[in-house]
CSV table of C-alpha atoms in Angstrom, one decimal:
chain,number,residue,atom,x,y,z
H,14,ARG,CA,101.7,21.3,76.0
H,15,PRO,CA,100.5,22.8,72.8
H,16,GLY,CA,102.6,25.8,71.8
H,17,ASP,CA,105.7,24.8,73.8
H,18,LEU,CA,109.1,25.2,72.2
H,19,LEU,CA,112.0,22.7,72.3
H,20,ILE,CA,115.6,23.4,71.4
H,21,VAL,CA,117.6,20.4,70.3
H,22,ASP,CA,121.4,20.9,70.0
H,23,VAL,CA,123.3,18.0,68.6
H,24,TYR,CA,127.1,17.5,68.5
H,25,PRO,CA,128.0,14.6,66.1
H,26,ARG,CA,131.6,13.4,66.1
H,27,ILE,CA,133.0,11.6,63.1
H,28,GLY,CA,136.6,10.6,62.7
H,29,GLY,CA,137.7,12.7,65.6
H,30,TYR,CA,136.1,15.9,64.3
H,31,TRP,CA,133.0,17.6,65.7
H,32,ALA,CA,130.1,19.4,64.3
H,33,ASP,CA,127.3,21.3,66.0
H,34,CYS,CA,123.7,21.6,64.8
H,35,THR,CA,120.6,23.1,66.5
H,36,ARG,CA,117.0,23.1,65.5
H,37,SER,CA,113.8,24.3,67.3
H,38,TYR,CA,110.6,22.5,67.5
H,39,THR,CA,107.0,23.4,68.5
H,40,VAL,CA,104.5,21.2,70.2
H,41,GLY,CA,101.6,21.4,67.8
H,42,GLU,CA,101.1,24.2,65.3
H,43,PRO,CA,103.4,27.2,65.8
H,44,SER,CA,101.9,30.5,66.7
H,45,ALA,CA,102.1,33.4,64.3
H,46,GLU,CA,104.8,34.9,66.6
H,47,GLN,CA,106.8,31.7,66.8
H,48,SER,CA,106.8,31.5,63.0
H,49,GLU,CA,107.8,35.1,62.7
H,50,LEU,CA,110.7,34.8,65.1
H,51,HIS,CA,111.9,31.6,63.4
H,52,ALA,CA,111.8,33.4,60.1
H,53,LEU,CA,114.1,36.0,61.6
H,54,LEU,CA,116.5,33.3,62.7
H,55,VAL,CA,116.7,32.0,59.2
H,56,GLU,CA,117.2,35.6,57.9
H,57,ALA,CA,119.9,36.2,60.5
H,58,MET,CA,121.7,33.0,59.5
H,59,GLU,CA,121.6,33.9,55.9
H,60,ALA,CA,123.0,37.4,56.7
H,61,GLY,CA,125.9,35.8,58.5
H,62,GLU,CA,126.5,33.2,55.8
H,63,ARG,CA,127.0,35.9,53.2
H,64,LEU,CA,129.9,37.2,55.2
H,65,LEU,CA,131.8,34.0,55.8
H,66,GLU,CA,134.8,34.6,53.7
H,67,PRO,CA,138.6,34.7,54.2
H,68,GLY,CA,139.8,38.0,55.8
H,69,ARG,CA,136.4,38.9,57.2
H,70,PRO,CA,136.5,40.0,60.9
H,71,ALA,CA,134.5,37.7,63.1
H,72,ALA,CA,132.9,40.8,64.8
H,73,GLU,CA,131.4,41.8,61.4
H,74,VAL,CA,129.7,38.4,61.1
H,75,TYR,CA,128.3,38.9,64.6
H,76,ALA,CA,127.1,42.4,63.8
H,77,ALA,CA,125.2,41.1,60.7
H,78,VAL,CA,123.4,38.4,62.7
H,79,LYS,CA,122.7,40.7,65.6
H,80,GLY,CA,121.4,43.4,63.2
H,81,VAL,CA,118.6,41.1,61.9
H,82,LEU,CA,117.7,39.9,65.4
H,83,GLU,CA,117.4,43.4,66.9
H,84,ARG,CA,114.2,43.8,64.9
H,85,VAL,CA,112.3,41.8,67.5
H,86,GLY,CA,112.7,44.7,69.9
H,87,SER,CA,111.9,44.0,73.5
H,88,ARG,CA,110.0,40.7,72.8
H,89,ALA,CA,113.2,38.6,72.9
H,90,SER,CA,116.9,38.9,73.3
H,91,PHE,CA,120.0,37.5,71.6
H,92,PRO,CA,122.4,37.1,74.6
H,93,HIS,CA,125.2,34.9,73.1
H,94,HIS,CA,127.7,34.6,70.3
H,95,ALA,CA,126.6,34.4,66.6
H,96,GLY,CA,128.7,31.3,66.2
H,97,HIS,CA,132.1,29.6,66.8
H,98,GLY,CA,134.6,27.3,65.3
H,99,VAL,CA,134.3,23.6,65.5
H,100,GLY,CA,136.8,20.8,64.7
H,101,VAL,CA,138.8,18.8,67.2
H,102,THR,CA,136.6,20.2,70.0
H,103,PRO,CA,132.9,21.1,69.8
H,104,SER,CA,133.5,24.8,70.4
H,105,GLU,CA,136.7,26.6,69.5
H,106,ASP,CA,138.1,29.7,67.8
H,107,PRO,CA,137.1,31.7,66.0
H,108,ARG,CA,134.4,33.2,68.2
H,109,LEU,CA,131.8,35.3,66.4
H,110,VAL,CA,131.4,37.9,69.1
H,111,PRO,CA,131.4,41.7,69.3
H,112,GLY,CA,134.9,43.2,69.5
H,113,SER,CA,136.7,40.1,68.2
H,114,SER,CA,139.9,40.9,66.4
H,115,GLU,CA,139.9,37.4,64.8
H,116,ARG,CA,139.6,37.1,61.0
H,117,LEU,CA,138.2,34.2,59.2
H,118,GLN,CA,140.5,32.1,57.1
H,119,ALA,CA,139.9,29.6,54.3
H,120,GLY,CA,139.6,26.1,55.7
H,121,MET,CA,138.0,27.2,59.0
H,122,LEU,CA,134.9,25.3,60.0
H,123,VAL,CA,132.4,27.5,61.8
H,124,THR,CA,128.9,27.5,63.0
H,125,LEU,CA,126.3,30.2,62.8
H,126,GLU,CA,124.0,30.1,65.8
H,127,PRO,CA,121.3,32.8,66.0
H,128,GLY,CA,118.9,32.4,68.9
H,129,LEU,CA,116.1,34.4,70.5
H,130,TYR,CA,114.9,34.0,74.1
H,131,GLY,CA,112.3,35.8,76.2
H,132,PRO,CA,109.7,35.2,78.9
H,133,ALA,CA,106.8,35.7,76.5
H,134,VAL,CA,108.2,33.7,73.6
H,135,GLY,CA,110.4,31.0,75.3
H,136,GLY,CA,113.5,30.2,73.3
H,137,MET,CA,114.5,29.1,69.8
H,138,ARG,CA,117.8,28.7,68.1
H,139,LEU,CA,119.1,27.6,64.7
H,140,GLU,CA,122.6,26.4,64.0
H,141,ASP,CA,124.4,25.1,61.0
H,142,ASN,CA,128.0,24.3,60.1
H,143,PHE,CA,130.0,26.1,57.3
H,144,LEU,CA,133.3,25.7,55.7
H,145,VAL,CA,135.0,29.0,54.9
H,146,THR,CA,136.4,28.8,51.4
H,147,ASP,CA,138.0,31.3,49.0
H,148,GLU,CA,134.7,31.4,47.2
H,149,GLY,CA,132.7,32.1,50.5
H,150,ALA,CA,130.7,29.8,52.7
H,151,ARG,CA,129.9,26.2,51.9
H,152,SER,CA,127.1,24.9,54.1
H,153,LEU,CA,127.8,21.4,55.5
H,154,SER,CA,124.3,21.0,57.0
H,155,ARG,CA,121.7,19.3,54.9
H,156,TYR,CA,118.8,19.5,57.4
H,157,PRO,CA,116.2,22.0,56.4
H,158,ARG,CA,116.1,25.4,58.2
H,159,ARG,CA,112.5,25.2,59.2
H,160,LEU,CA,110.6,25.3,62.5
H,161,VAL,CA,109.7,21.6,63.1
H,162,MET,CA,106.2,20.8,64.4
H,163,LEU,CA,105.9,17.9,66.8
H,164,PRO,CA,102.5,16.1,66.9
H,165,CYS,CA,100.3,16.9,69.8
H,166,ASP,CA,97.2,15.1,71.0
H,167,GLY,CA,96.2,17.6,73.6
């Protein structure tokens, strides 16, 4: 139906190594609220991306992502991790969660995965893959970080 949201989470595997990418779609034109919430997802991902560097505690990355998403107030919640490692399995350490004592290291491949969910807004999520380098994060995702509109005839 027009206005519905769809989350697509894809796990490509190449040469024995996994990646994890998520995008959100609207059926027809997005509402102003859907566009606003998606813009917050992009902002949250960028906040986390700036902190992806060797030595950074995983919990600090989570806090940066969560800090942006808290601006939605009671309209939606962020009930899961801010990201995780990927590699020989689709989800592995480090876990970007509150209280984590793990620190990022150069060479780690991690995702950032901000999401917002609520009865009034449905759910949407954005996820990309990043290589942690001595110079910071290198995005391995080339797909645009935009809310994708699916055609709707009704």
